[in-house]
Amino acid sequence: MPDNLKWTNQYHKHLRARAMTRRGHGWDAGRGRHPRHHKEFHRYHKVVRISRPLVFIFYLLMIYLLFSWAGYKAIGIILAVLISIKEISQLYFLWRLDKRIFEPIVKLNAGVQEIAKGNYNVSIASDVENEIGLLIDSFNEMARKLAAGEKLHQDYEENRKNLIASISHDLKTPIAAIQGYIEAILAGAADSQDKLEKYLQVIDNNTAYVNRLIDDLLLFSQLDIKKLDFKFETLEFEVYMNDLIEELRFELNERGARLEYRVDLNHNYSVSIDGKRFYQALRNIVGNAVKYGPESGLTLKLELNRQGEFLCLAISDNGPGIPEDKLEHIFERFYRIDRERTKDLMSTGLGLAIARELIEAHRGRIEAASQVGQGSCFTIYLPVNREEQSSL
């Protein structure tokens, strides 16, 4: 789980614990404060504001009466001026205190109350450059992180609901088929050996599909929570690819497809990869091309070259291509370009999503380009080992 999401959950637990503690010790549940301290800050603030002019007028009156009665009018005027200057300075100081301390604290308190209500989209405007201003900046940063954590939490919840709905939908069809054919066999509908074998074949296909779906779900969940173990090793990538190409070419030839492979490198660069996981990602991409490609005459072209600090493996096909409005979604889990083919028992809808996660776990990336009627091209970028980057 991401750090922002963990922080948000811990913060919520902290608020709930504080609320329960306060209720247990006589705190006001509505305001979160003890009754005798209710709006204490506001009362003190109001008293200070009202007392300023009253104290000033009182001083002037006392000085005037004192020196008027004593007959020293000149001295009284001088002292009155001096005291007036002193009081004006004090008034200015208190005004500055109000603007730079009290008002920002009132705003900060209002922001904290909004956070306590669960409203994290709050920001306090402040132009004071003092400790209170730094505190407000820290509060705004905290609010931004809480808002980001809350959004991430909501996204996870939405993804979880969509995942459950997708799994339920994808499991319902094969399980219903298995149940229906078993009931048909038990009812004696398979009255011939050929029909029985046909029914059993359907059951076997659907069972295999459910098994693949569960395996892909387990793998994707492990990738999503970063719990999948990788066994990275440094390999000469061109040599590694040569072995993979022979195996892929043999399988594609059996399907009536053709595989072309070209290498455009001036050095046999090494990369750090998990050979098994990378092969799985590559097979998912190739399998996607086979599934959506033409039934006859499918051609796959693989080209290995170098671009800056990356080795690039481009896999292109002569399939029907992917519409532009769907291209950006192809790496999403359970996304299928052709919804009519969701029940072909060939795809779990997780292949490309798993491929992307596996490649990104290798500190690489995968990109897709396509044009309807002209095929698609998937490009895998893998970083070259650091000690060899100087020769790039």
Short mmCIF file of C-alpha atoms in Angstrom, two decimals:
data_model
loop_
_atom_site.label_atom_id
_atom_site.label_comp_id
_atom_site.label_asym_id
_atom_site.label_seq_id
_atom_site.Cartn_x
_atom_site.Cartn_y
_atom_site.Cartn_z
CA MET A 1 0.00 0.00 0.00
CA PRO A 2 1.42 3.46 -0.89
CA ASP A 3 2.82 5.69 1.90
CA ASN A 4 0.22 8.44 1.32
CA LEU A 5 -2.63 5.94 1.79
CA LYS A 6 -1.05 4.51 4.96
CA TRP A 7 -0.60 8.03 6.36
CA THR A 8 -4.24 8.90 5.65
CA ASN A 9 -5.52 5.76 7.41
CA GLN A 10 -3.25 6.38 10.40
CA TYR A 11 -4.42 10.00 10.57
CA HIS A 12 -8.08 8.90 10.56
CA LYS A 13 -7.38 6.42 13.37
CA HIS A 14 -5.59 9.14 15.33
CA LEU A 15 -8.56 11.52 14.98
CA ARG A 16 -11.01 8.82 16.08
CA ALA A 17 -8.84 7.92 19.08
CA ARG A 18 -8.56 11.56 20.13
CA ALA A 19 -12.33 12.03 19.78
CA MET A 20 -13.03 8.97 21.97
CA THR A 21 -10.51 10.15 24.58
CA ARG A 22 -12.06 13.60 24.72
CA ARG A 23 -15.59 12.24 25.09
CA GLY A 24 -14.34 10.04 27.90
CA HIS A 25 -12.91 13.03 29.80
CA GLY A 26 -15.86 15.39 29.50
CA TRP A 27 -14.86 17.09 26.28
CA ASP A 28 -17.44 18.82 24.14
CA ALA A 29 -18.08 16.38 21.27
CA GLY A 30 -19.36 19.15 19.02
CA ARG A 31 -16.23 21.30 19.28
CA GLY A 32 -13.65 18.89 20.65
CA ARG A 33 -12.88 21.21 23.60
CA HIS A 34 -13.57 21.25 27.34
CA PRO A 35 -16.69 23.36 28.20
CA ARG A 36 -14.77 25.79 30.43
CA HIS A 37 -12.36 26.54 27.58
CA HIS A 38 -15.11 26.93 24.99
CA LYS A 39 -14.12 29.81 22.67
CA GLU A 40 -11.59 30.97 25.26
CA PHE A 41 -9.23 32.26 22.60
CA HIS A 42 -12.00 34.33 20.99
CA ARG A 43 -12.99 35.84 24.34
CA TYR A 44 -9.43 36.93 25.10
CA HIS A 45 -9.05 38.30 21.61
CA LYS A 46 -12.26 40.31 21.92
CA VAL A 47 -11.27 41.70 25.33
CA VAL A 48 -7.89 42.85 24.02
CA ARG A 49 -9.46 44.60 21.03
CA ILE A 50 -12.11 46.42 23.10
CA SER A 51 -9.74 47.39 25.90
CA ARG A 52 -7.24 49.20 23.66
CA PRO A 53 -9.21 52.45 23.07
CA LEU A 54 -10.75 52.34 26.55
CA VAL A 55 -7.37 52.19 28.26
CA PHE A 56 -6.04 54.96 26.02
CA ILE A 57 -8.98 57.27 26.81
CA PHE A 58 -8.69 56.46 30.51
CA TYR A 59 -5.00 57.45 30.56
CA LEU A 60 -5.69 60.75 28.81
CA LEU A 61 -8.54 61.58 31.15
CA MET A 62 -6.50 60.85 34.28
CA ILE A 63 -3.53 62.94 33.09
CA TYR A 64 -5.76 65.86 32.15
CA LEU A 65 -7.55 65.85 35.49
CA LEU A 66 -4.33 65.45 37.44
CA PHE A 67 -2.47 68.37 35.90
CA SER A 68 -5.56 70.57 35.51
CA TRP A 69 -6.22 70.39 39.17
CA ALA A 70 -2.52 70.85 40.01
CA GLY A 71 -2.20 73.89 37.74
CA TYR A 72 0.70 72.61 35.72
CA LYS A 73 -0.91 72.74 32.35
CA ALA A 74 2.35 72.86 30.32
CA ILE A 75 3.78 69.84 32.06
CA GLY A 76 0.45 68.09 31.68
CA ILE A 77 0.40 68.73 27.96
CA ILE A 78 3.97 67.41 27.53
CA LEU A 79 3.26 64.29 29.55
CA ALA A 80 -0.01 63.83 27.71
CA VAL A 81 1.85 64.00 24.39
CA LEU A 82 4.47 61.51 25.58
CA ILE A 83 1.87 59.13 26.92
CA SER A 84 -0.17 59.56 23.74
CA ILE A 85 2.86 58.60 21.68
CA LYS A 86 3.36 55.61 23.92
CA GLU A 87 -0.28 54.57 23.61
CA ILE A 88 -0.32 55.09 19.85
CA SER A 89 2.79 52.91 19.60
CA GLN A 90 1.08 50.30 21.72
CA LEU A 91 -2.03 50.50 19.58
CA TYR A 92 0.09 50.03 16.47
CA PHE A 93 1.84 47.10 18.09
CA LEU A 94 -1.48 45.48 19.04
CA TRP A 95 -2.82 46.11 15.54
CA ARG A 96 0.23 44.40 14.08
CA LEU A 97 -0.20 41.58 16.60
CA ASP A 98 -3.79 41.16 15.48
CA LYS A 99 -2.90 41.09 11.79
CA ARG A 100 0.18 38.90 12.06
CA ILE A 101 -0.74 36.59 14.93
CA PHE A 102 -4.39 36.53 15.89
CA GLU A 103 -6.01 36.58 12.44
CA PRO A 104 -3.72 33.86 10.97
CA ILE A 105 -4.38 31.70 14.04
CA VAL A 106 -8.14 32.14 13.56
CA LYS A 107 -7.76 31.08 9.92
CA LEU A 108 -5.57 28.16 10.93
CA ASN A 109 -8.14 27.05 13.49
CA ALA A 110 -10.87 27.17 10.83
CA GLY A 111 -8.71 25.06 8.53
CA VAL A 112 -8.08 22.49 11.25
CA GLN A 113 -11.83 22.25 11.85
CA GLU A 114 -12.36 21.54 8.14
CA ILE A 115 -9.70 18.83 8.23
CA ALA A 116 -11.40 17.30 11.28
CA LYS A 117 -14.67 17.18 9.30
CA GLY A 118 -12.92 15.24 6.54
CA ASN A 119 -12.62 18.12 4.08
CA TYR A 120 -9.01 17.91 2.91
CA ASN A 121 -9.45 20.33 -0.01
CA VAL A 122 -8.68 23.31 2.17
CA SER A 123 -5.95 25.90 1.80
CA ILE A 124 -5.20 28.90 4.00
CA ALA A 125 -4.05 32.11 2.32
CA SER A 126 -1.37 33.91 4.31
CA ASP A 127 1.21 36.57 3.50
CA VAL A 128 2.82 36.79 6.94
CA GLU A 129 6.50 35.88 7.09
CA ASN A 130 6.95 34.58 10.61
CA GLU A 131 6.57 31.35 12.57
CA ILE A 132 2.79 31.45 12.10
CA GLY A 133 3.29 31.77 8.33
CA LEU A 134 5.62 28.74 8.36
CA LEU A 135 3.01 26.85 10.39
CA ILE A 136 0.33 27.75 7.83
CA ASP A 137 2.59 26.62 4.98
CA SER A 138 3.12 23.31 6.79
CA PHE A 139 -0.63 23.00 7.31
CA ASN A 140 -1.30 23.59 3.61
CA GLU A 141 1.30 20.97 2.69
CA MET A 142 -0.28 18.52 5.13
CA ALA A 143 -3.73 19.22 3.67
CA ARG A 144 -2.42 18.59 0.15
CA LYS A 145 -0.91 15.27 1.20
CA LEU A 146 -4.08 14.25 3.01
CA ALA A 147 -6.15 15.16 -0.07
CA ALA A 148 -3.82 13.14 -2.28
CA GLY A 149 -3.99 10.22 0.14
CA GLU A 150 -7.78 10.41 0.26
CA LYS A 151 -7.98 10.48 -3.53
CA LEU A 152 -5.63 7.50 -3.71
CA HIS A 153 -7.81 5.70 -1.17
CA GLN A 154 -10.93 6.43 -3.21
CA ASP A 155 -9.20 5.26 -6.39
CA TYR A 156 -8.20 2.02 -4.68
CA GLU A 157 -11.74 1.48 -3.50
CA GLU A 158 -13.10 2.14 -6.99
CA ASN A 159 -10.53 -0.19 -8.54
CA ARG A 160 -11.33 -2.84 -5.95
CA LYS A 161 -15.04 -2.67 -6.78
CA ASN A 162 -14.32 -2.78 -10.52
CA LEU A 163 -11.96 -5.70 -10.01
CA ILE A 164 -14.57 -7.68 -8.07
CA ALA A 165 -17.18 -6.94 -10.73
CA SER A 166 -14.82 -7.97 -13.52
CA ILE A 167 -13.76 -11.18 -11.77
CA SER A 168 -17.38 -12.08 -11.08
CA HIS A 169 -18.29 -11.49 -14.73
CA ASP A 170 -15.31 -13.45 -16.09
CA LEU A 171 -15.85 -16.39 -13.75
CA LYS A 172 -19.60 -16.61 -14.22
CA THR A 173 -19.51 -17.64 -17.89
CA PRO A 174 -17.10 -20.62 -17.68
CA ILE A 175 -18.54 -21.84 -14.39
CA ALA A 176 -22.06 -21.71 -15.84
CA ALA A 177 -20.83 -23.64 -18.90
CA ILE A 178 -19.14 -26.27 -16.74
CA GLN A 179 -22.26 -26.65 -14.61
CA GLY A 180 -24.54 -26.87 -17.64
CA TYR A 181 -22.55 -29.57 -19.41
CA ILE A 182 -22.13 -31.61 -16.23
CA GLU A 183 -25.88 -31.47 -15.67
CA ALA A 184 -26.42 -32.52 -19.27
CA ILE A 185 -24.11 -35.52 -18.82
CA LEU A 186 -25.84 -36.50 -15.58
CA ALA A 187 -29.22 -36.21 -17.29
CA GLY A 188 -28.07 -38.60 -20.00
CA ALA A 189 -27.98 -36.05 -22.82
CA ALA A 190 -24.59 -37.39 -23.95
CA ASP A 191 -26.06 -40.49 -25.56
CA SER A 192 -23.02 -41.18 -27.72
CA GLN A 193 -19.32 -41.37 -27.20
CA ASP A 194 -18.67 -38.48 -29.59
CA LYS A 195 -21.13 -36.24 -27.78
CA LEU A 196 -19.69 -37.21 -24.41
CA GLU A 197 -16.19 -36.37 -25.59
CA LYS A 198 -17.42 -33.05 -26.94
CA TYR A 199 -19.06 -32.18 -23.61
CA LEU A 200 -15.95 -33.17 -21.68
CA GLN A 201 -13.78 -31.10 -24.01
CA VAL A 202 -15.91 -28.02 -23.34
CA ILE A 203 -15.66 -28.66 -19.60
CA ASP A 204 -11.89 -29.06 -19.90
CA ASN A 205 -11.51 -25.81 -21.89
CA ASN A 206 -13.55 -23.82 -19.41
CA THR A 207 -11.70 -25.35 -16.47
CA ALA A 208 -8.38 -24.43 -18.07
CA TYR A 209 -9.63 -20.87 -18.60
CA VAL A 210 -10.65 -20.52 -14.95
CA ASN A 211 -7.26 -21.84 -13.92
CA ARG A 212 -5.47 -19.30 -16.17
CA LEU A 213 -7.64 -16.49 -14.84
CA ILE A 214 -6.83 -17.39 -11.23
CA ASP A 215 -3.11 -17.62 -12.03
CA ASP A 216 -3.17 -14.22 -13.74
CA LEU A 217 -5.13 -12.67 -10.88
CA LEU A 218 -2.65 -14.02 -8.35
CA LEU A 219 0.29 -12.76 -10.39
CA PHE A 220 -1.26 -9.33 -10.94
CA SER A 221 -2.16 -8.92 -7.27
CA GLN A 222 1.40 -9.79 -6.27
CA LEU A 223 2.71 -7.23 -8.75
CA ASP A 224 0.23 -4.62 -7.57
CA ILE A 225 1.30 -4.88 -3.92
CA LYS A 226 4.99 -5.34 -4.80
CA LYS A 227 5.10 -8.83 -3.28
CA LEU A 228 6.30 -10.77 -6.32
CA ASP A 229 9.81 -12.11 -5.94
CA PHE A 230 12.19 -11.38 -8.79
CA LYS A 231 15.48 -13.13 -9.43
CA PHE A 232 17.48 -10.56 -11.33
CA GLU A 233 20.71 -11.50 -13.01
CA THR A 234 23.02 -9.76 -15.44
CA LEU A 235 22.65 -11.26 -18.92
CA GLU A 236 23.93 -10.46 -22.38
CA PHE A 237 20.59 -9.50 -23.83
CA GLU A 238 21.29 -10.43 -27.45
CA VAL A 239 22.33 -13.95 -26.45
CA TYR A 240 19.30 -14.25 -24.18
CA MET A 241 16.96 -13.10 -26.97
CA ASN A 242 18.42 -15.56 -29.48
CA ASP A 243 17.25 -18.47 -27.31
CA LEU A 244 13.79 -16.93 -26.87
CA ILE A 245 13.39 -16.27 -30.59
CA GLU A 246 13.98 -19.90 -31.51
CA GLU A 247 11.30 -21.06 -29.09
CA LEU A 248 8.81 -18.40 -30.23
CA ARG A 249 9.49 -19.09 -33.92
CA PHE A 250 8.81 -22.80 -33.43
CA GLU A 251 5.47 -22.14 -31.68
CA LEU A 252 4.35 -19.54 -34.22
CA ASN A 253 5.24 -21.78 -37.16
CA GLU A 254 2.94 -24.43 -35.72
CA ARG A 255 0.15 -21.83 -35.77
CA GLY A 256 0.89 -20.89 -39.36
CA ALA A 257 2.45 -17.55 -38.40
CA ARG A 258 5.85 -16.17 -39.38
CA LEU A 259 8.44 -14.55 -37.13
CA GLU A 260 11.16 -12.18 -38.33
CA TYR A 261 13.94 -11.03 -36.04
CA ARG A 262 16.55 -8.35 -36.65
CA VAL A 263 19.35 -7.04 -34.44
CA ASP A 264 20.82 -3.56 -34.91
CA LEU A 265 23.53 -3.39 -32.24
CA ASN A 266 27.26 -2.77 -32.38
CA HIS A 267 27.87 -4.32 -28.98
CA ASN A 268 26.42 -7.16 -26.94
CA TYR A 269 25.04 -5.11 -24.06
CA SER A 270 24.13 -6.57 -20.69
CA VAL A 271 20.93 -5.92 -18.77
CA SER A 272 19.69 -6.89 -15.33
CA ILE A 273 16.55 -8.97 -15.77
CA ASP A 274 14.58 -11.88 -14.40
CA GLY A 275 14.66 -14.16 -17.43
CA LYS A 276 11.46 -15.99 -16.51
CA ARG A 277 9.43 -12.84 -15.84
CA PHE A 278 10.64 -11.02 -18.93
CA TYR A 279 9.80 -14.05 -21.06
CA GLN A 280 6.33 -14.05 -19.57
CA ALA A 281 5.85 -10.39 -20.47
CA LEU A 282 7.06 -11.01 -24.04
CA ARG A 283 4.79 -14.03 -24.44
CA ASN A 284 1.79 -11.96 -23.29
CA ILE A 285 2.50 -9.38 -25.99
CA VAL A 286 3.04 -12.02 -28.68
CA GLY A 287 -0.05 -13.91 -27.53
CA ASN A 288 -2.10 -10.74 -27.81
CA ALA A 289 -0.91 -10.30 -31.41
CA VAL A 290 -1.80 -13.91 -32.24
CA LYS A 291 -5.25 -13.63 -30.67
CA TYR A 292 -6.26 -10.48 -32.53
CA GLY A 293 -4.23 -11.09 -35.69
CA PRO A 294 -5.45 -12.68 -38.92
CA GLU A 295 -6.18 -16.40 -38.87
CA SER A 296 -3.71 -16.91 -41.71
CA GLY A 297 -0.75 -14.89 -42.90
CA LEU A 298 0.15 -13.42 -39.49
CA THR A 299 3.65 -11.94 -39.46
CA LEU A 300 5.47 -10.77 -36.35
CA LYS A 301 8.58 -8.63 -36.64
CA LEU A 302 10.93 -8.19 -33.70
CA GLU A 303 13.75 -5.64 -33.85
CA LEU A 304 16.39 -5.08 -31.20
CA ASN A 305 18.27 -1.79 -31.16
CA ARG A 306 19.67 0.84 -28.83
CA GLN A 307 18.29 4.25 -27.94
CA GLY A 308 20.39 6.23 -25.51
CA GLU A 309 20.60 4.40 -22.21
CA PHE A 310 18.02 1.80 -23.21
CA LEU A 311 17.87 -1.35 -25.27
CA CYS A 312 14.66 -1.32 -27.29
CA LEU A 313 12.77 -4.39 -28.42
CA ALA A 314 10.01 -3.54 -30.92
CA ILE A 315 7.31 -6.17 -31.59
CA SER A 316 5.15 -5.27 -34.59
CA ASP A 317 2.43 -7.25 -36.35
CA ASN A 318 0.23 -7.04 -39.43
CA GLY A 319 -3.01 -7.34 -37.50
CA PRO A 320 -6.11 -5.16 -37.73
CA GLY A 321 -4.66 -2.42 -35.53
CA ILE A 322 -6.14 -0.68 -32.51
CA PRO A 323 -8.48 2.34 -32.72
CA GLU A 324 -7.00 5.52 -31.35
CA ASP A 325 -9.70 5.94 -28.69
CA LYS A 326 -8.93 2.47 -27.32
CA LEU A 327 -5.14 2.55 -27.53
CA GLU A 328 -4.71 4.42 -24.24
CA HIS A 329 -6.71 1.78 -22.35
CA ILE A 330 -5.05 -1.43 -23.56
CA PHE A 331 -2.79 -1.73 -20.51
CA GLU A 332 -5.71 -1.52 -18.10
CA ARG A 333 -6.71 -4.73 -16.38
CA PHE A 334 -9.68 -6.61 -17.84
CA TYR A 335 -9.79 -4.25 -20.80
CA ARG A 336 -10.63 -5.93 -24.09
CA ILE A 337 -10.64 -4.18 -27.44
CA ASP A 338 -13.28 -6.48 -28.89
CA ARG A 339 -15.99 -7.15 -26.32
CA GLU A 340 -17.56 -9.75 -28.60
CA ARG A 341 -14.51 -11.95 -28.08
CA THR A 342 -14.58 -11.98 -24.32
CA LYS A 343 -15.78 -15.56 -24.24
CA ASP A 344 -13.20 -17.10 -26.56
CA LEU A 345 -11.40 -18.59 -23.52
CA MET A 346 -8.12 -17.34 -24.96
CA SER A 347 -7.69 -14.16 -22.96
CA THR A 348 -8.17 -13.28 -19.31
CA GLY A 349 -7.99 -9.55 -20.02
CA LEU A 350 -4.88 -9.24 -17.85
CA GLY A 351 -2.11 -10.09 -20.30
CA LEU A 352 -0.99 -6.59 -21.29
CA ALA A 353 -1.56 -5.21 -17.78
CA ILE A 354 0.73 -7.92 -16.40
CA ALA A 355 3.28 -7.27 -19.17
CA ARG A 356 3.47 -3.60 -18.26
CA GLU A 357 3.87 -4.33 -14.54
CA LEU A 358 6.61 -6.86 -15.23
CA ILE A 359 8.53 -4.50 -17.52
CA GLU A 360 8.25 -1.62 -15.06
CA ALA A 361 9.57 -3.92 -12.33
CA HIS A 362 12.71 -4.17 -14.52
CA ARG A 363 13.03 -0.35 -14.34
CA GLY A 364 11.85 -0.23 -17.94
CA ARG A 365 8.74 0.83 -19.76
CA ILE A 366 6.48 -0.33 -22.55
CA GLU A 367 4.79 1.78 -25.21
CA ALA A 368 2.23 0.99 -27.88
CA ALA A 369 1.56 2.53 -31.28
CA SER A 370 -1.05 1.42 -33.76
CA GLN A 371 -2.97 2.37 -36.85
CA VAL A 372 -6.20 0.73 -37.89
CA GLY A 373 -5.65 -1.58 -40.83
CA GLN A 374 -1.85 -1.46 -40.59
CA GLY A 375 -1.08 -3.37 -37.39
CA SER A 376 0.36 -2.50 -34.01
CA CYS A 377 3.82 -2.08 -32.52
CA PHE A 378 4.76 -2.63 -28.87
CA THR A 379 8.17 -1.33 -27.80
CA ILE A 380 9.92 -2.49 -24.64
CA TYR A 381 12.65 -0.28 -23.16
CA LEU A 382 15.18 -1.85 -20.78
CA PRO A 383 18.02 0.11 -19.15
CA VAL A 384 21.54 -0.97 -20.01
CA ASN A 385 23.80 -1.80 -17.07
CA ARG A 386 25.42 1.32 -15.64
CA GLU A 387 28.97 0.19 -16.23
CA GLU A 388 28.24 -0.12 -19.94
CA GLN A 389 26.42 3.19 -20.34
CA SER A 390 29.69 5.02 -20.82
CA SER A 391 30.11 3.25 -24.15
CA LEU A 392 26.68 4.29 -25.42
#
